mmCIF file of C-alpha atoms in Angstrom:
data_model
loop_
_atom_site.group_PDB
_atom_site.id
_atom_site.type_symbol
_atom_site.label_atom_id
_atom_site.label_comp_id
_atom_site.label_asym_id
_atom_site.label_seq_id
_atom_site.Cartn_x
_atom_site.Cartn_y
_atom_site.Cartn_z
ATOM 1 C CA GLY A 1 -1.490 13.877 -4.760
ATOM 2 C CA GLU A 2 1.351 12.340 -2.368
ATOM 3 C CA SER A 3 2.011 12.495 1.306
ATOM 4 C CA VAL A 4 5.466 13.053 1.941
ATOM 5 C CA GLY A 5 6.641 13.428 4.876
ATOM 6 C CA LEU A 6 3.158 14.095 6.693
ATOM 7 C CA HIS A 7 1.141 12.828 9.504
ATOM 8 C CA LEU A 8 -2.063 10.924 8.968
ATOM 9 C CA PRO A 9 -5.536 13.006 10.143
ATOM 10 C CA THR A 10 -7.752 11.042 12.469
ATOM 11 C CA LEU A 11 -11.436 11.083 12.666
ATOM 12 C CA SER A 12 -13.185 9.324 15.925
ATOM 13 C CA VAL A 13 -16.447 8.131 15.782
ATOM 14 C CA GLN A 14 -19.121 6.127 17.525
ATOM 15 C CA GLU A 15 -20.105 2.298 16.912
ATOM 16 C CA GLY A 16 -22.738 2.344 15.049
ATOM 17 C CA ASP A 17 -22.306 5.694 13.190
ATOM 18 C CA ASN A 18 -21.749 6.370 9.841
ATOM 19 C CA SER A 19 -18.129 7.095 8.608
ATOM 20 C CA ILE A 20 -16.720 9.404 6.220
ATOM 21 C CA ILE A 21 -13.193 9.460 5.103
ATOM 22 C CA ASN A 22 -12.103 12.093 2.366
ATOM 23 C CA CYS A 23 -9.712 12.111 0.102
ATOM 24 C CA ALA A 24 -8.202 14.799 -2.793
ATOM 25 C CA TYR A 25 -6.141 14.113 -5.476
ATOM 26 C CA SER A 26 -4.084 16.539 -7.665
ATOM 27 C CA ASN A 27 -3.606 14.625 -11.167
ATOM 28 C CA SER A 28 -6.782 15.204 -13.196
ATOM 29 C CA ALA A 29 -6.227 12.300 -15.440
ATOM 30 C CA SER A 30 -6.676 10.172 -13.453
ATOM 31 C CA ASP A 31 -9.341 7.713 -14.666
ATOM 32 C CA TYR A 32 -9.348 4.831 -11.766
ATOM 33 C CA PHE A 33 -8.735 4.878 -7.377
ATOM 34 C CA ILE A 34 -8.919 2.168 -5.125
ATOM 35 C CA TRP A 35 -9.132 2.493 -1.251
ATOM 36 C CA HIS A 36 -7.304 0.357 0.839
ATOM 37 C CA LYS A 37 -7.595 -0.367 4.358
ATOM 38 C CA GLN A 38 -4.541 -0.590 6.885
ATOM 39 C CA GLU A 39 -4.365 -2.534 10.197
ATOM 40 C CA SER A 40 -2.258 -1.790 13.152
ATOM 41 C CA GLY A 41 1.381 -3.664 11.826
ATOM 42 C CA LYS A 42 -0.415 -4.833 8.144
ATOM 43 C CA GLY A 43 -0.475 -4.707 4.846
ATOM 44 C CA PRO A 44 -3.221 -2.366 2.957
ATOM 45 C CA GLN A 45 -6.059 -4.932 2.097
ATOM 46 C CA PHE A 46 -8.692 -3.720 -0.840
ATOM 47 C CA ILE A 47 -12.015 -2.306 -0.022
ATOM 48 C CA ILE A 48 -13.279 -1.168 -3.344
ATOM 49 C CA ASP A 49 -12.301 0.662 -6.175
ATOM 50 C CA ILE A 50 -14.153 3.266 -8.804
ATOM 51 C CA ARG A 51 -13.351 4.543 -12.595
ATOM 52 C CA SER A 52 -13.960 7.710 -13.938
ATOM 53 C CA ASN A 53 -16.910 7.277 -15.772
ATOM 54 C CA MET A 54 -19.118 6.619 -12.235
ATOM 55 C CA ASP A 55 -19.874 9.248 -9.811
ATOM 56 C CA LYS A 56 -20.568 6.674 -7.377
ATOM 57 C CA ARG A 57 -20.196 2.908 -6.364
ATOM 58 C CA GLN A 58 -21.357 0.813 -3.532
ATOM 59 C CA GLY A 59 -20.349 -2.278 -1.580
ATOM 60 C CA GLN A 60 -20.805 -4.014 1.555
ATOM 61 C CA ARG A 61 -21.309 -1.537 4.024
ATOM 62 C CA VAL A 62 -19.401 0.557 1.883
ATOM 63 C CA THR A 63 -19.915 3.521 -0.500
ATOM 64 C CA VAL A 64 -17.117 5.323 -2.737
ATOM 65 C CA LEU A 65 -17.959 8.670 -3.929
ATOM 66 C CA LEU A 66 -15.898 10.474 -6.639
ATOM 67 C CA ASN A 67 -16.085 14.256 -7.682
ATOM 68 C CA LYS A 68 -14.082 15.009 -10.350
ATOM 69 C CA THR A 69 -14.832 18.487 -10.401
ATOM 70 C CA VAL A 70 -12.666 19.252 -7.667
ATOM 71 C CA LYS A 71 -10.901 16.158 -7.923
ATOM 72 C CA HIS A 72 -12.324 14.267 -4.096
ATOM 73 C CA LEU A 73 -12.813 10.702 -3.327
ATOM 74 C CA SER A 74 -14.835 10.438 -0.634
ATOM 75 C CA LEU A 75 -15.216 6.734 1.584
ATOM 76 C CA GLN A 76 -18.252 6.408 3.692
ATOM 77 C CA ILE A 77 -18.571 3.684 5.963
ATOM 78 C CA ALA A 78 -21.743 2.828 7.441
ATOM 79 C CA ALA A 79 -22.748 1.438 10.521
ATOM 80 C CA THR A 80 -18.733 1.393 11.617
ATOM 81 C CA GLN A 81 -18.327 -1.468 13.529
ATOM 82 C CA PRO A 82 -14.940 -1.939 16.243
ATOM 83 C CA GLY A 83 -13.340 -3.965 13.953
ATOM 84 C CA ASP A 84 -13.688 -1.121 10.799
ATOM 85 C CA SER A 85 -10.328 0.543 13.275
ATOM 86 C CA ALA A 86 -7.627 0.834 10.866
ATOM 87 C CA VAL A 87 -5.956 3.450 8.467
ATOM 88 C CA TYR A 88 -7.390 4.141 5.438
ATOM 89 C CA PHE A 89 -5.617 5.343 1.967
ATOM 90 C CA CYS A 90 -7.115 6.251 -1.250
ATOM 91 C CA ALA A 91 -4.631 5.004 -4.513
ATOM 92 C CA ASP A 92 -4.483 6.415 -8.166
ATOM 93 C CA PRO A 93 -2.311 2.977 -9.953
ATOM 94 C CA ALA A 94 -0.654 4.043 -12.569
ATOM 95 C CA GLY A 95 -2.268 3.312 -16.446
ATOM 96 C CA GLY A 96 -5.922 3.652 -14.542
ATOM 97 C CA THR A 97 -5.214 -0.734 -13.719
ATOM 98 C CA SER A 98 -5.204 -2.577 -10.489
ATOM 99 C CA TYR A 99 -1.946 -3.928 -11.139
ATOM 100 C CA GLY A 100 -0.277 -0.939 -12.028
ATOM 101 C CA LYS A 101 1.892 0.935 -9.297
ATOM 102 C CA LEU A 102 0.519 2.695 -6.828
ATOM 103 C CA THR A 103 0.486 6.627 -5.588
ATOM 104 C CA PHE A 104 -0.625 6.192 -2.451
ATOM 105 C CA GLY A 105 -3.172 9.219 -0.376
ATOM 106 C CA GLN A 106 -2.100 10.757 2.724
ATOM 107 C CA GLY A 107 -4.298 7.905 4.554
ATOM 108 C CA THR A 108 -6.912 8.606 8.093
ATOM 109 C CA ILE A 109 -6.556 6.509 10.831
ATOM 110 C CA LEU A 110 -10.263 5.505 11.677
ATOM 111 C CA THR A 111 -10.725 5.069 15.489
ATOM 112 C CA VAL A 112 -14.443 3.200 16.698
ATOM 113 C CA HIS A 113 -15.247 3.305 19.710
ATOM 114 C CA PRO A 114 -17.360 1.297 21.133
ATOM 115 C CA GLY B 1 -6.040 -17.827 -2.732
ATOM 116 C CA ALA B 2 -2.995 -14.998 -3.842
ATOM 117 C CA VAL B 3 -1.836 -15.105 -0.635
ATOM 118 C CA VAL B 4 1.864 -13.057 -0.500
ATOM 119 C CA SER B 5 3.959 -13.157 2.274
ATOM 120 C CA GLN B 6 7.037 -11.501 3.867
ATOM 121 C CA HIS B 7 10.346 -12.918 5.989
ATOM 122 C CA PRO B 8 11.127 -11.751 8.247
ATOM 123 C CA SER B 9 7.598 -9.992 9.900
ATOM 124 C CA TRP B 10 10.510 -8.222 12.120
ATOM 125 C CA VAL B 11 13.992 -7.462 12.179
ATOM 126 C CA ILE B 12 16.197 -5.617 14.384
ATOM 127 C CA CYS B 13 19.624 -5.299 13.714
ATOM 128 C CA LYS B 14 23.035 -3.080 13.980
ATOM 129 C CA SER B 15 23.806 -0.072 12.107
ATOM 130 C CA GLY B 16 25.877 -1.123 9.211
ATOM 131 C CA THR B 17 24.808 -4.459 8.884
ATOM 132 C CA SER B 18 22.784 -5.180 6.032
ATOM 133 C CA VAL B 19 19.389 -7.405 6.266
ATOM 134 C CA LYS B 20 17.624 -9.061 3.105
ATOM 135 C CA ILE B 21 13.996 -9.265 3.091
ATOM 136 C CA GLU B 22 11.769 -11.805 1.029
ATOM 137 C CA CYS B 23 8.739 -11.396 -0.630
ATOM 138 C CA ARG B 24 6.917 -14.205 -1.723
ATOM 139 C CA SER B 25 3.406 -15.067 -3.630
ATOM 140 C CA LEU B 26 2.695 -18.278 -2.227
ATOM 141 C CA ASP B 27 -0.282 -19.585 -4.413
ATOM 142 C CA PHE B 28 0.260 -17.713 -7.792
ATOM 143 C CA GLN B 29 3.155 -16.427 -10.380
ATOM 144 C CA ALA B 30 3.920 -12.744 -9.759
ATOM 145 C CA THR B 31 5.958 -11.620 -13.130
ATOM 146 C CA THR B 32 5.763 -7.826 -11.543
ATOM 147 C CA MET B 33 6.102 -7.176 -7.736
ATOM 148 C CA PHE B 34 6.344 -3.616 -5.903
ATOM 149 C CA TRP B 35 8.343 -2.325 -2.823
ATOM 150 C CA TYR B 36 7.038 0.039 -0.843
ATOM 151 C CA ARG B 37 7.811 2.009 2.570
ATOM 152 C CA GLN B 38 5.668 3.346 5.024
ATOM 153 C CA PHE B 39 7.365 5.721 7.933
ATOM 154 C CA PRO B 40 5.230 6.041 11.306
ATOM 155 C CA LYS B 41 2.339 7.492 11.000
ATOM 156 C CA GLN B 42 2.574 8.401 7.104
ATOM 157 C CA SER B 43 1.555 6.925 3.453
ATOM 158 C CA LEU B 44 2.923 4.377 1.834
ATOM 159 C CA MET B 45 5.518 5.385 -1.172
ATOM 160 C CA LEU B 46 6.532 3.164 -3.374
ATOM 161 C CA MET B 47 10.566 2.643 -3.867
ATOM 162 C CA ALA B 48 10.808 0.204 -6.637
ATOM 163 C CA THR B 49 8.784 -2.490 -9.333
ATOM 164 C CA SER B 50 10.966 -5.583 -9.512
ATOM 165 C CA ASN B 51 10.187 -7.337 -12.927
ATOM 166 C CA GLU B 52 11.122 -11.265 -13.014
ATOM 167 C CA GLY B 53 14.524 -11.569 -15.048
ATOM 168 C CA SER B 54 15.239 -7.907 -15.255
ATOM 169 C CA LYS B 55 16.520 -4.783 -13.260
ATOM 170 C CA ALA B 56 14.009 -3.463 -11.073
ATOM 171 C CA THR B 57 12.852 0.008 -11.886
ATOM 172 C CA TYR B 58 13.416 2.602 -8.577
ATOM 173 C CA GLU B 59 11.871 5.690 -8.099
ATOM 174 C CA GLN B 60 12.775 8.977 -7.920
ATOM 175 C CA GLY B 61 15.103 9.601 -4.463
ATOM 176 C CA VAL B 62 15.522 5.303 -3.744
ATOM 177 C CA GLU B 63 19.542 4.582 -3.873
ATOM 178 C CA LYS B 64 19.564 1.385 -6.246
ATOM 179 C CA ASP B 65 22.751 0.587 -4.597
ATOM 180 C CA LYS B 66 21.529 1.132 -1.222
ATOM 181 C CA PHE B 67 18.093 -0.897 -1.942
ATOM 182 C CA LEU B 68 19.107 -4.478 -3.760
ATOM 183 C CA ILE B 69 15.989 -5.932 -5.342
ATOM 184 C CA ASN B 70 16.345 -9.308 -7.194
ATOM 185 C CA HIS B 71 13.466 -11.092 -8.777
ATOM 186 C CA ALA B 72 14.778 -14.276 -9.716
ATOM 187 C CA SER B 73 11.755 -16.335 -10.093
ATOM 188 C CA LEU B 74 8.249 -16.326 -10.767
ATOM 189 C CA THR B 75 7.380 -16.119 -6.817
ATOM 190 C CA LEU B 76 10.130 -14.588 -4.696
ATOM 191 C CA SER B 77 11.548 -10.909 -4.978
ATOM 192 C CA THR B 78 13.999 -9.773 -1.881
ATOM 193 C CA LEU B 79 14.896 -6.412 -1.024
ATOM 194 C CA THR B 80 18.361 -6.282 0.555
ATOM 195 C CA VAL B 81 19.145 -3.216 2.998
ATOM 196 C CA THR B 82 22.710 -2.662 2.393
ATOM 197 C CA SER B 83 24.599 -0.815 5.272
ATOM 198 C CA ALA B 84 22.167 0.044 7.317
ATOM 199 C CA HIS B 85 21.062 3.060 9.547
ATOM 200 C CA PRO B 86 18.818 3.883 11.878
ATOM 201 C CA GLU B 87 17.056 6.438 9.158
ATOM 202 C CA ASP B 88 16.069 3.294 7.399
ATOM 203 C CA SER B 89 14.128 1.607 10.178
ATOM 204 C CA SER B 90 10.813 1.480 8.685
ATOM 205 C CA PHE B 91 7.741 -0.949 7.702
ATOM 206 C CA TYR B 92 8.495 -2.278 4.151
ATOM 207 C CA ILE B 93 5.901 -3.984 2.535
ATOM 208 C CA CYS B 94 5.610 -5.617 -0.742
ATOM 209 C CA SER B 95 3.062 -6.332 -3.527
ATOM 210 C CA ALA B 96 2.764 -9.094 -5.998
ATOM 211 C CA ARG B 97 0.798 -8.772 -9.282
ATOM 212 C CA ARG B 98 -1.166 -11.749 -10.511
ATOM 213 C CA ILE B 99 -1.735 -12.228 -13.661
ATOM 214 C CA ALA B 100 -3.389 -15.778 -14.059
ATOM 215 C CA GLY B 101 -5.969 -17.836 -12.305
ATOM 216 C CA GLY B 102 -7.922 -14.893 -10.751
ATOM 217 C CA PRO B 103 -8.319 -11.076 -11.337
ATOM 218 C CA ASP B 104 -4.968 -9.408 -12.632
ATOM 219 C CA THR B 105 -4.832 -7.577 -10.001
ATOM 220 C CA GLN B 106 -1.981 -7.010 -7.087
ATOM 221 C CA TYR B 107 -2.330 -8.268 -3.484
ATOM 222 C CA PHE B 108 0.002 -7.016 -1.023
ATOM 223 C CA GLY B 109 2.399 -8.902 1.618
ATOM 224 C CA PRO B 110 2.006 -8.660 5.461
ATOM 225 C CA GLY B 111 4.931 -6.204 6.014
ATOM 226 C CA THR B 112 8.125 -6.404 7.375
ATOM 227 C CA ARG B 113 9.359 -3.986 10.186
ATOM 228 C CA LEU B 114 12.745 -2.664 10.287
ATOM 229 C CA THR B 115 14.590 -1.630 13.330
ATOM 230 C CA VAL B 116 18.543 -0.613 12.891
ATOM 231 C CA LEU B 117 20.131 0.612 15.984
#
């Protein structure tokens, strides 16, 4: 869902730990989701995507899980590194395509301590 | 490839003045560009969809006369904040849809930080 006016939640982890970032969505018709990473003062970067016909998708050190029953996504980062410190957003593209206009979720500020 | 630039990267202006922000796709053509706004420690909100050669489509609650969008070429969209006020201070981010020469997806610019005094 939208996050107008809401400040971002935070997650602090130690370097080497695994991180889990959560995202809830409200539109049960949504069938495609994208996770973005936004470093301080920069634009978002694509991390990984998942379609609703999948429950899980893995990338390099990242895994996205999708639970359609409770309309929940999670992004898992393995062996978190200081360079992973950023804000992470899930996004729901219009039309189920990666080029559709994006509705961003609330976002989570991840801080990784050495 | 697939680089999107924004200019300026930051701008400070006086209240009541107008500011133009450029979004360029450097190595691909973009028939569609999106403009987002992000307040500190908040999420991105879509302002408008910009289509080359036609009028922009604005999201509900976004004043089209205040935020003028021009997409005059396949590589350039501009956002002009007219009569800027301190509440317009924000981080403005564009994205561009790439339709040829690679995956049909969108790429984000680095953002423009606007501060209105």
